């Protein structure tokens, strides 16, 4: 088993910008449609024309999909010396092909690669690095299990893998718009140890980290990502570690140093995802009040915000706060699916959650998503692939039902 896997076991005016963003998305879908057989369930076909009726409410997945048993077996076999690298790559490719096929069958207008070839959402940049030790920051979950980050041991800090490679791999199997998730600079800042590294100060590390994080996002955009989502799940956790909010503010400042390197147009395609964690059906910070997080979160200069909401006990209070913080150039994707709950939501339940959100937020700035990925870590089999895609279908269908109500 590799070091990473072993250490982790267990962007005119604001209104013009929003309009530009949505026109870009629609052109993007049209361009893919020209080269692909459509799978959108809301597309109607006549003898002479095909008309694509765009949903006025955007809907996107977060990222990860549970890996098939065959892939997990191949990964374990490879690390145990029983599977060749060629066989492992074939297993990755087949899992990716199958995942994208199921995404297309779900009717999802935007898809991801399901993170099938990532060891985890957080550690993909660390693949192949040799200047790491396994004894880094420990993240405890409510059920008692933990995850542990590696610790940087020497200069320099560089990414071993960039997110664009996953996007390029997925493009082989689909013509649909692909969203690409990347890990936040703030999460990777936790790799630097409490004691300084000889000859490599924390300031030097952060300068390198910001360069790498910028390159990761820019590479995905240049590779054709429909949007790039920065996973910032440590945001809520930071308030548990430091209730004063100092750590959260430092995280936001660091991530803004990355975002500020992009044009305002690019930032309309860059979003930030927050949730209380989701691993083996457990969370690390669900007990932290959203009210302490959201004012700082909306200080980020991103154009999109993906917010866990389906599992939030007092959704209306949180949505009211989001309404106060919302800027004209923001699009807020509210979670309408709880990946941790084994019960598959119905399209009607999703519709009602969307309508509730639309009573607080302008429909033209509203989107839907899942609270979290379904398997952020490759070894998480707590949710089946069948349930994950059933939930995704419910989100897509329920969002369309809400759009019809709101458009009637």
CSV table of C-alpha atoms in Angstrom, one decimal, residues 57-59 307-316 318-320 332-363 366-372 374 390-392 394-403 405-406:
chain,number,residue,atom,x,y,z
A,57,UNK,CA,-32.1,25.6,-12.4
A,58,UNK,CA,-28.6,24.2,-12.7
A,59,UNK,CA,-27.8,20.9,-11.2
A,307,UNK,CA,-23.5,24.1,0.2
A,308,UNK,CA,-24.4,21.0,2.2
A,309,UNK,CA,-28.1,21.5,3.0
A,310,UNK,CA,-30.1,18.3,2.8
A,311,UNK,CA,-28.8,17.0,6.1
A,312,UNK,CA,-29.0,20.4,7.8
A,313,UNK,CA,-31.5,20.3,10.7
A,314,UNK,CA,-32.7,24.0,10.3
A,315,UNK,CA,-32.5,24.6,6.6
A,316,UNK,CA,-34.7,27.8,6.6
A,318,UNK,CA,-29.4,28.8,7.0
A,319,UNK,CA,-31.0,29.7,3.7
A,320,UNK,CA,-32.1,33.1,5.3
A,332,UNK,CA,-25.5,28.9,-4.9
A,333,UNK,CA,-25.9,25.2,-5.4
A,334,UNK,CA,-27.8,23.9,-2.4
A,335,UNK,CA,-27.5,20.3,-1.3
A,336,UNK,CA,-30.8,18.4,-1.9
A,337,UNK,CA,-29.4,14.9,-1.5
A,338,UNK,CA,-27.9,13.4,1.6
A,339,UNK,CA,-25.2,10.9,0.6
A,340,UNK,CA,-24.9,9.5,4.1
A,341,UNK,CA,-28.6,8.7,4.5
A,342,UNK,CA,-29.2,5.2,2.9
A,343,UNK,CA,-32.8,6.1,2.0
A,344,UNK,CA,-33.0,7.2,-1.6
A,345,UNK,CA,-34.8,10.5,-1.8
A,346,UNK,CA,-37.8,10.7,-4.1
A,347,UNK,CA,-38.0,13.3,-6.9
A,348,UNK,CA,-41.0,14.9,-5.1
A,349,UNK,CA,-38.9,15.3,-1.9
A,350,UNK,CA,-36.1,16.9,-4.0
A,351,UNK,CA,-38.6,19.1,-5.7
A,352,UNK,CA,-39.9,20.4,-2.4
A,353,UNK,CA,-36.4,21.1,-1.1
A,354,UNK,CA,-35.7,23.1,-4.3
A,355,UNK,CA,-38.9,25.0,-3.9
A,356,UNK,CA,-38.0,25.8,-0.3
A,357,UNK,CA,-34.6,27.1,-1.3
A,358,UNK,CA,-36.2,29.2,-4.1
A,359,UNK,CA,-38.4,30.9,-1.5
A,360,UNK,CA,-35.2,32.4,-0.1
A,361,UNK,CA,-32.9,32.7,-3.1
A,362,UNK,CA,-33.4,34.1,-6.6
A,363,UNK,CA,-34.0,31.2,-9.0
A,366,UNK,CA,-29.9,28.9,-7.6
A,367,UNK,CA,-28.6,25.5,-8.4
A,368,UNK,CA,-28.8,22.0,-6.8
A,369,UNK,CA,-26.2,19.5,-5.8
A,370,UNK,CA,-25.5,16.7,-3.4
A,371,UNK,CA,-24.3,17.5,0.1
A,372,UNK,CA,-21.0,15.8,-0.4
A,374,UNK,CA,-20.5,9.6,-2.2
A,390,UNK,CA,-30.4,6.4,-7.7
A,391,UNK,CA,-29.9,9.5,-5.6
A,392,UNK,CA,-28.4,11.4,-8.5
A,394,UNK,CA,-33.7,11.8,-8.0
A,395,UNK,CA,-31.8,15.1,-7.8
A,396,UNK,CA,-31.9,15.6,-11.6
A,397,UNK,CA,-35.6,14.7,-11.8
A,398,UNK,CA,-36.6,16.6,-8.7
A,399,UNK,CA,-34.8,19.7,-9.9
A,400,UNK,CA,-36.6,19.5,-13.2
A,401,UNK,CA,-40.0,19.2,-11.4
A,402,UNK,CA,-39.2,22.3,-9.4
A,403,UNK,CA,-38.1,24.2,-12.5
A,405,UNK,CA,-43.4,24.6,-11.0
A,406,UNK,CA,-41.4,27.8,-10.8
